[in-house]
mmCIF file of C-alpha atoms in Angstrom:
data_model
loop_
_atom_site.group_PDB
_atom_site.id
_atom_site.type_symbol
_atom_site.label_atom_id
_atom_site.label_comp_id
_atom_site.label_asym_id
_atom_site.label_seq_id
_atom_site.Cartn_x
_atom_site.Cartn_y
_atom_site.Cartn_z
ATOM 1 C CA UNK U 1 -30.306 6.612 1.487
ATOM 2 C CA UNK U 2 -30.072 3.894 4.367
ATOM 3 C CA UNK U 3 -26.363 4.024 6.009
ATOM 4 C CA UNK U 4 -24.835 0.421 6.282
ATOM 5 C CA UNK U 5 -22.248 -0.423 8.987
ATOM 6 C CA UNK U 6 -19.616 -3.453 8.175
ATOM 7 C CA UNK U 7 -20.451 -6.812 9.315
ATOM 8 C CA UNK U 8 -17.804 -8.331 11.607
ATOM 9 C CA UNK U 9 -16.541 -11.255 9.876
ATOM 10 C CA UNK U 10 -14.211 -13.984 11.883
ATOM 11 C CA UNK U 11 -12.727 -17.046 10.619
ATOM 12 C CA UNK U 12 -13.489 -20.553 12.510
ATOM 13 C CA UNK U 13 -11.299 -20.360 15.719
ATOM 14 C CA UNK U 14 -8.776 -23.237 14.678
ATOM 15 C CA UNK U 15 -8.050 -20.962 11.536
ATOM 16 C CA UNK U 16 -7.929 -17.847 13.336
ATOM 17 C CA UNK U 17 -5.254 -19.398 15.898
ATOM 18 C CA UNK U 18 -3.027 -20.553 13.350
ATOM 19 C CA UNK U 19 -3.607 -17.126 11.083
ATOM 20 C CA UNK U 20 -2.694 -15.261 13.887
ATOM 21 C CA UNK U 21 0.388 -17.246 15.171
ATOM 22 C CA UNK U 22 1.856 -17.190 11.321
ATOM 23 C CA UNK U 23 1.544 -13.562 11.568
ATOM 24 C CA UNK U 24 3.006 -12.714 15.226
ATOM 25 C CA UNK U 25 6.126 -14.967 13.873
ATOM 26 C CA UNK U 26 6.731 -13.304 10.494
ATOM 27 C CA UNK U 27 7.004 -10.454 12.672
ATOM 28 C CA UNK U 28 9.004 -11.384 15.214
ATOM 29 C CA UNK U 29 11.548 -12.493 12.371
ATOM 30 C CA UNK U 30 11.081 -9.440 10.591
ATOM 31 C CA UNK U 31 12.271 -7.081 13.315
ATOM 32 C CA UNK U 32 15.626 -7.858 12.215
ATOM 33 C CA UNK U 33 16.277 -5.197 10.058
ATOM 34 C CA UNK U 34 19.246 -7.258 8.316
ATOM 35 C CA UNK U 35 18.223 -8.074 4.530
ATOM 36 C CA UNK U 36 20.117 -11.340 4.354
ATOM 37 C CA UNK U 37 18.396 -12.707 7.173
ATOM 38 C CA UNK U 38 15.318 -11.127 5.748
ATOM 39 C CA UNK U 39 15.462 -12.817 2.279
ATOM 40 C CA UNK U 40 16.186 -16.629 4.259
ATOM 41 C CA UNK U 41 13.087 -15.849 6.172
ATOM 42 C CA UNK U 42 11.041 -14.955 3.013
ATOM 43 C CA UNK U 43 12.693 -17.650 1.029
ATOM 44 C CA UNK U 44 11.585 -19.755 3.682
ATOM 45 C CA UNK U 45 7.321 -18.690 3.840
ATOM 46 C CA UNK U 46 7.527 -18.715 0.284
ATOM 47 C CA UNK U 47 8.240 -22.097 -0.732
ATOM 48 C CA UNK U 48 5.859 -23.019 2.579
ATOM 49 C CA UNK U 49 3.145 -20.995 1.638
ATOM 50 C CA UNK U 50 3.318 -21.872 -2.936
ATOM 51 C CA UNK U 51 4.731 -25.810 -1.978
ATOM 52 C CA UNK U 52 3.534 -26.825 1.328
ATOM 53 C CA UNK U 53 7.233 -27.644 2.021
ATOM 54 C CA UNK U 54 9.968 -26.685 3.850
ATOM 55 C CA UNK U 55 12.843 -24.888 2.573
ATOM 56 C CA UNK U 56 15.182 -27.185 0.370
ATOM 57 C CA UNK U 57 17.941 -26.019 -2.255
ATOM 58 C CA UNK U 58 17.095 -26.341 -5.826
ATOM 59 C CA UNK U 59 18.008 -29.925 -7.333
ATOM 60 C CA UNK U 60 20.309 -29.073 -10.386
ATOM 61 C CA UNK U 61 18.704 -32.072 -12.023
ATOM 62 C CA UNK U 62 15.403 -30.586 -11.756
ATOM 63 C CA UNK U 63 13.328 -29.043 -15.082
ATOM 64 C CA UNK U 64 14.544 -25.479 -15.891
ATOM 65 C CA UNK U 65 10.970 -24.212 -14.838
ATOM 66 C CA UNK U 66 11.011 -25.416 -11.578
ATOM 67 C CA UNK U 67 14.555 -24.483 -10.990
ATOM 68 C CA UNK U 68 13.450 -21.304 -11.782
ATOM 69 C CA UNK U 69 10.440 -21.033 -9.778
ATOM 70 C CA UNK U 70 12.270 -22.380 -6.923
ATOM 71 C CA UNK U 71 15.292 -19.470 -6.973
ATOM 72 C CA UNK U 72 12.609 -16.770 -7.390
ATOM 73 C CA UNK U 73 11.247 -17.201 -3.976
ATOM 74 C CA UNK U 74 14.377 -15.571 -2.995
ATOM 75 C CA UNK U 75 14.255 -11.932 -2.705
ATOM 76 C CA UNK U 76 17.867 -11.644 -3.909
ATOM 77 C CA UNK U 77 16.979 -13.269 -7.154
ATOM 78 C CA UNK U 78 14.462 -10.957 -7.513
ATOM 79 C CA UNK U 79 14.108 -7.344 -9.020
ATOM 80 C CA UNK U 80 11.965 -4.659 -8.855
ATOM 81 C CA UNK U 81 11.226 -1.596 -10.695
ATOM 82 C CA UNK U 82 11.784 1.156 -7.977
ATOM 83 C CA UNK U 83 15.200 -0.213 -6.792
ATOM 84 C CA UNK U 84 16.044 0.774 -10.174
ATOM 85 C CA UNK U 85 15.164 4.353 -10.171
ATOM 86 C CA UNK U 86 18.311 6.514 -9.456
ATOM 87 C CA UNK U 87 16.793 8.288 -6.256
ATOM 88 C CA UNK U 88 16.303 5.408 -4.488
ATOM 89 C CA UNK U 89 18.195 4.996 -1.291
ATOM 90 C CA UNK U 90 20.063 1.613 -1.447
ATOM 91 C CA UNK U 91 20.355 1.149 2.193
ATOM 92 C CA UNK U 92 16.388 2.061 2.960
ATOM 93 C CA UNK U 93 15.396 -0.169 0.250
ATOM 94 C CA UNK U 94 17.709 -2.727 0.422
ATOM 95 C CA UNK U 95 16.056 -3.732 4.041
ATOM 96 C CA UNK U 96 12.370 -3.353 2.990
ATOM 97 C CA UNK U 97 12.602 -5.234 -0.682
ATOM 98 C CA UNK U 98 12.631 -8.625 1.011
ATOM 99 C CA UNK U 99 9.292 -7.437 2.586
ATOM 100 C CA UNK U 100 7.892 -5.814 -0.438
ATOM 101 C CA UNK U 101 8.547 -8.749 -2.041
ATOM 102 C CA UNK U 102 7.066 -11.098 -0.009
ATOM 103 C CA UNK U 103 3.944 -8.826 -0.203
ATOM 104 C CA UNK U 104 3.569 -9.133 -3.519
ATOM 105 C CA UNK U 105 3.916 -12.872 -3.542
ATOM 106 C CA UNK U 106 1.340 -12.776 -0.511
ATOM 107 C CA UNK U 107 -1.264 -10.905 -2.768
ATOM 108 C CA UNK U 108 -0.704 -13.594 -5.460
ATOM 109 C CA UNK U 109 -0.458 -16.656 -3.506
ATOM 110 C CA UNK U 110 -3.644 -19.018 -2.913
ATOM 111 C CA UNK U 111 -3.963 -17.030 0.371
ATOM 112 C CA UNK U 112 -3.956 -13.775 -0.930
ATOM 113 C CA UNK U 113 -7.482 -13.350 -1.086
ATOM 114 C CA UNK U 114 -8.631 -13.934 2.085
ATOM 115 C CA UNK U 115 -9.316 -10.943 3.520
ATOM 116 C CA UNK U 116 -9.608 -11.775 7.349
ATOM 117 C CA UNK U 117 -6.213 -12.478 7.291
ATOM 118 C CA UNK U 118 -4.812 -10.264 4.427
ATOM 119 C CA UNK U 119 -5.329 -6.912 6.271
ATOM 120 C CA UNK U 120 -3.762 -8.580 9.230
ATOM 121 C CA UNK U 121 -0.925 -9.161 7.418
ATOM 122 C CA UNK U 122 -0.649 -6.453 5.112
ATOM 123 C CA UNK U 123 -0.590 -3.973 7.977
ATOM 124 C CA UNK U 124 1.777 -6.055 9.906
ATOM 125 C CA UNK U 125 3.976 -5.954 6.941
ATOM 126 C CA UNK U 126 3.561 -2.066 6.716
ATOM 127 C CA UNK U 127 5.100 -1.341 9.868
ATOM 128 C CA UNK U 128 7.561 -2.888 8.861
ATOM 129 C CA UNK U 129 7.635 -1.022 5.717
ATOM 130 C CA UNK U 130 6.650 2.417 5.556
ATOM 131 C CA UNK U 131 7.740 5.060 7.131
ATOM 132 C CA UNK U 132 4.798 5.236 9.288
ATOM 133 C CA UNK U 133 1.471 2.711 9.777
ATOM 134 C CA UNK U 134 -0.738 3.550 12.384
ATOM 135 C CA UNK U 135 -3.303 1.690 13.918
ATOM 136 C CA UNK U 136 -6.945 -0.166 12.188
ATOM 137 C CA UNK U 137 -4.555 0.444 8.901
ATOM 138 C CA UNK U 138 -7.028 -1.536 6.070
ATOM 139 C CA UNK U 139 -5.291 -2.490 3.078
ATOM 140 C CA UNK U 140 -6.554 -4.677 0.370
ATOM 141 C CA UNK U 141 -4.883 -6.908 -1.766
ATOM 142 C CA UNK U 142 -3.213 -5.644 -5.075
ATOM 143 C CA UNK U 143 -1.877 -2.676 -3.204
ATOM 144 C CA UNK U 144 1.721 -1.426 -5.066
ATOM 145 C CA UNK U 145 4.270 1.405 -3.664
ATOM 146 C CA UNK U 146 7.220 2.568 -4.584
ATOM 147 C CA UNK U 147 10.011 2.802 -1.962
ATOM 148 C CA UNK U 148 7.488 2.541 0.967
ATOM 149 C CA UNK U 149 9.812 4.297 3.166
ATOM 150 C CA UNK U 150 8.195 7.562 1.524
ATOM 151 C CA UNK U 151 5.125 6.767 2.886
ATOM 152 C CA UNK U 152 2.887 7.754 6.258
ATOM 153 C CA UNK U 153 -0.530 6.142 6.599
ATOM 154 C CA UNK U 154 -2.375 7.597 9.464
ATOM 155 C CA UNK U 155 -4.872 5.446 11.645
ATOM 156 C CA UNK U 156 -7.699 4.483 10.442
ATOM 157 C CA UNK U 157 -6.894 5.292 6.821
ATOM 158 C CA UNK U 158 -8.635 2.176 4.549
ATOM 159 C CA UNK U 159 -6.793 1.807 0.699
ATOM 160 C CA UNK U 160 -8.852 -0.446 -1.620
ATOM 161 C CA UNK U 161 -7.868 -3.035 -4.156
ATOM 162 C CA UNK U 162 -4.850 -2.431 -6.920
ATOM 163 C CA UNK U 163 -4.110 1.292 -5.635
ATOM 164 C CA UNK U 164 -0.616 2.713 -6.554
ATOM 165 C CA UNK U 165 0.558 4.760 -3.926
ATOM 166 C CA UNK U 166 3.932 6.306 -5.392
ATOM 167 C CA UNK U 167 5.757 7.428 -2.638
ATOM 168 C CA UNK U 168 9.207 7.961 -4.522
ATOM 169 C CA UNK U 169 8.843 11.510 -3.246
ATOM 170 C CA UNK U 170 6.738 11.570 -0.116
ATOM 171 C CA UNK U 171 2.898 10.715 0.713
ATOM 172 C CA UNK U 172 1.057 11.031 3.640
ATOM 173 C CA UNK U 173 -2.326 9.745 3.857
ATOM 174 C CA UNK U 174 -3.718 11.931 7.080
ATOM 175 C CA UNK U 175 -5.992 10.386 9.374
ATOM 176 C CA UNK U 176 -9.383 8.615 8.257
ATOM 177 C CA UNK U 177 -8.623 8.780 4.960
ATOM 178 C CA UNK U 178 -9.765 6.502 1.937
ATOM 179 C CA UNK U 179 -8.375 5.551 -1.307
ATOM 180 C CA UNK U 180 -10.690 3.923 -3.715
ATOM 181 C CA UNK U 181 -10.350 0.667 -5.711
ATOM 182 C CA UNK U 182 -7.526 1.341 -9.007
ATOM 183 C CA UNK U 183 -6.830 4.864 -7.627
ATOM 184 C CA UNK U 184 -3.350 6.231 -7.954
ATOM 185 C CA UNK U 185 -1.635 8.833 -6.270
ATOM 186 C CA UNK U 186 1.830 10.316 -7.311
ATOM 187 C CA UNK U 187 4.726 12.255 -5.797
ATOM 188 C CA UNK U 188 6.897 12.826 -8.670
ATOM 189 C CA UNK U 189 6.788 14.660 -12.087
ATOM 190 C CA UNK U 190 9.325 14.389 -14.779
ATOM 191 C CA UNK U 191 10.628 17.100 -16.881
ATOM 192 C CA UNK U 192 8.938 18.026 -20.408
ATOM 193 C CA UNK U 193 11.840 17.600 -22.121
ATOM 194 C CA UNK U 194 13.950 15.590 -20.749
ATOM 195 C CA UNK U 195 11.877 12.392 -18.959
ATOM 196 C CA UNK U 196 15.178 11.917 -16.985
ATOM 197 C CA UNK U 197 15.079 15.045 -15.060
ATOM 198 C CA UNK U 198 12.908 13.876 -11.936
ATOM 199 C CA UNK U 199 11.072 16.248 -9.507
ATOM 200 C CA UNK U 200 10.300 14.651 -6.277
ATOM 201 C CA UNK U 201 7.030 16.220 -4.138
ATOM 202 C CA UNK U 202 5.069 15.568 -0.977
ATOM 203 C CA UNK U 203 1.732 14.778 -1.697
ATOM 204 C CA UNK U 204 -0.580 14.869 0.999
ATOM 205 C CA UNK U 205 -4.170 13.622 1.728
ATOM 206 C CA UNK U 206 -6.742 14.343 4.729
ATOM 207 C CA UNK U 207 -7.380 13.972 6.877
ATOM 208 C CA UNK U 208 -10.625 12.343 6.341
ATOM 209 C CA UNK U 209 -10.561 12.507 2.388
ATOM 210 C CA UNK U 210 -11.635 9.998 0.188
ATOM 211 C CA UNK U 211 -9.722 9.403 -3.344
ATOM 212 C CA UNK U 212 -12.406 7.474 -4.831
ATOM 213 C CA UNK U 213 -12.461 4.724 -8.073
ATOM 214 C CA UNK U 214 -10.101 4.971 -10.644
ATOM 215 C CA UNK U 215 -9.131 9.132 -9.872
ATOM 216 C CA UNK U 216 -5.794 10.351 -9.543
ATOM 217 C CA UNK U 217 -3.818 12.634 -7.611
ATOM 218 C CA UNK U 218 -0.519 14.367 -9.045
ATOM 219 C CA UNK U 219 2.583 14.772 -7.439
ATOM 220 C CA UNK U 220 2.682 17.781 -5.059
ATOM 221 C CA UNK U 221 -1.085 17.749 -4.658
ATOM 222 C CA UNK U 222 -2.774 18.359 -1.101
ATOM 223 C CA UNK U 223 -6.555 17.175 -0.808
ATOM 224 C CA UNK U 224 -7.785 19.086 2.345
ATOM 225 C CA UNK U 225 -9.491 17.352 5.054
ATOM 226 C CA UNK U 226 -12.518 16.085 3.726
ATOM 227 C CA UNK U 227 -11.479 16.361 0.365
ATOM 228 C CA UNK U 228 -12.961 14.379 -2.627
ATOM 229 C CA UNK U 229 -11.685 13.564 -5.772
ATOM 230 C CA UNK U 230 -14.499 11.801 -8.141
ATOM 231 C CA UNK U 231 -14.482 9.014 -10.126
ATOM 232 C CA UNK U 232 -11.707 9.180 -12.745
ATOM 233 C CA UNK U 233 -11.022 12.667 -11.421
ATOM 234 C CA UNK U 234 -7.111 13.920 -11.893
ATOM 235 C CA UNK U 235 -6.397 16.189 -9.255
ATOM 236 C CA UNK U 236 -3.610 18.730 -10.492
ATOM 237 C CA UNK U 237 -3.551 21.364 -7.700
ATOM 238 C CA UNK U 238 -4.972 22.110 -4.111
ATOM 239 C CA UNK U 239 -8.701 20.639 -3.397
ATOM 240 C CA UNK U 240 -10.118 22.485 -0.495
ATOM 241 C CA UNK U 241 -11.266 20.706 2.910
ATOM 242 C CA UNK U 242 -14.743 19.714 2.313
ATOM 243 C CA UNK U 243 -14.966 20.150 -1.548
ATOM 244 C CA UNK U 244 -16.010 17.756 -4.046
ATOM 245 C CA UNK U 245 -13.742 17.854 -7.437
ATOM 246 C CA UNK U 246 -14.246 15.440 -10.298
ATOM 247 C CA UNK U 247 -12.871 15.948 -14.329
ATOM 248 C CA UNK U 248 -9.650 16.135 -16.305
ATOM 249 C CA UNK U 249 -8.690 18.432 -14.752
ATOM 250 C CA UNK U 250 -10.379 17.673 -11.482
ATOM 251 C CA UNK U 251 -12.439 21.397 -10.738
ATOM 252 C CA UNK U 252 -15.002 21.984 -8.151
ATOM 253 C CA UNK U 253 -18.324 20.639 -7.992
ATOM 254 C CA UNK U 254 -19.808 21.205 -4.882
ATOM 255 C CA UNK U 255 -18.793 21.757 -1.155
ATOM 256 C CA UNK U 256 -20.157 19.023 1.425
ATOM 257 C CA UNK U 257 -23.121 19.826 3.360
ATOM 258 C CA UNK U 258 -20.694 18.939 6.399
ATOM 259 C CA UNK U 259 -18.874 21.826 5.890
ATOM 260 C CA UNK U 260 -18.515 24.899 8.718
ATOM 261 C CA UNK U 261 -20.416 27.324 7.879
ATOM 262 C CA UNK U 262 -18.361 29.892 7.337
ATOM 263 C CA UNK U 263 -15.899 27.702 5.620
ATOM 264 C CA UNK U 264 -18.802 26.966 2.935
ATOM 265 C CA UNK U 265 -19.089 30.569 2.510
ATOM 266 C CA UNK U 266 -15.697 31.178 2.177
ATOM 267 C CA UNK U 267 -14.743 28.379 -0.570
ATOM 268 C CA UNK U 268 -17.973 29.334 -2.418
ATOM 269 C CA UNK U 269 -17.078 33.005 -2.544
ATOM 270 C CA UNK U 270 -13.510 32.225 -3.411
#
């Protein structure tokens, strides 16, 4: 099969400047930690980036609708599903949910789309975020978390369109690793009999796995480096570095030609 590299894309120069410039101040602004003055700076891009307007305070007179619309851009009016979850820690989540929230209005806004700029921003807003982001970080739009401060993403680690990436217990996404498009990954399990009782697990992938479309990994789960979980695979326990798995339950298929030697021998005999 022919191999394919990526072609560099670049928007038109006056674009790029002003994509670019939006960016660097979002995240000068964002450095401060404090979630009030978060929220007024999200409140802020929002009704910019969905209105093409600055900032004004709802008219009372104004249709419900809009009134509504309007108070939404605020982060404080909003509320998400994680900051419910008993676990959570208030204080860690309290300063990112501005953030996530503006994320998720990002993705959904008439800009959210544009991929030039999304992974710019998305990765921007992941250092920002999570509890690690390292560098040529790719992530598409669609992309949900839980508490984000759960989560490591290593460099050069790409995650593809609507991926869940539940990091209420921890993930780590090692080094060069890929997660397909509608993938999900888990780090918590709830009790049989009692769906209240939470277990919370580090779930780890990589380096240099791939989690490709639609599979899943459970919570506790490590894919070793190399690693591959098929399409619409459900990894429940350990893959090994350089093995293909794929199924419900995911269970070996075949180790990667790539492999060490005597590491193919070794996973094959076992």
């Amino acid at each position: 099969m022919p191999r394919y590299e990526y072609r560099v894309l670049q928007p038109v120069p006056d674009a790029e400047k002003a994509f670019l410039a939006w960016i660097d101040e979002l995240d000068r602004k964002f450095s401060n930690r404090d979630s009030e003055h978060r929220s007024d700076v999200v409140r802020e891009a929002l009704h910019e980036l969905y209105l093409g307007r600055a900032y004004a305070p709802s008219d009372p007179s104004a249709p419900l609708a809009i009134q509504a619309l309007l108070h939404s851009f605020d982060p404080r009016n909003a509320t998400l599903e994680p900051e419910s979850y008993g676990d959570a820690d208030a204080a860690k989540y309290g300063e990112r949910k501005p953030l996530i929230w503006f994320w998720m209005m990002y993705d959904r806004s008439p800009l959210g789309l544009n991929h030039w700029l999304g992974h710019k921003m998305r990765a921007m807003l992941a250092r920002h975020v999570f509890k690690h982001c390292g560098n040529n970080v790719k992530i598409f739009h669609g992309v949900e978390f839980s508490f984000g401060y759960n989560l490591t993403v290593e460099d050069n680690c790409t995650i593809h369109k609507y991926v869940l990436l539940d990091d209420r217990g921890e993930i780590i996404l090692h080094e060069g690793s890929s997660v397909s498009d509608y993938a999900n990954i888990y780090s918590h399990a709830h009790d049989l009999n009692d769906g209240m009782i939470v277990s919370n697990h580090k779930t780890e992938i990589g380096p240099k796995a791939r989690i490709t479309y639609h599979a899943t990994v459970l919570s506790g789960v490590k894919v070793g480096e190399h690693g591959m979980v098929g399409s619409m695979g459900v990894a429940s326990k350990e893959v090994d570095p350089f093995t293909v798995v794929g199924g419900i339950p995911a269970k070996p298929i075949k180790v990667k030609s790539i492999a060490p030697e005597e590491l193919r021998k070794s996973i094959e005999n076992h």
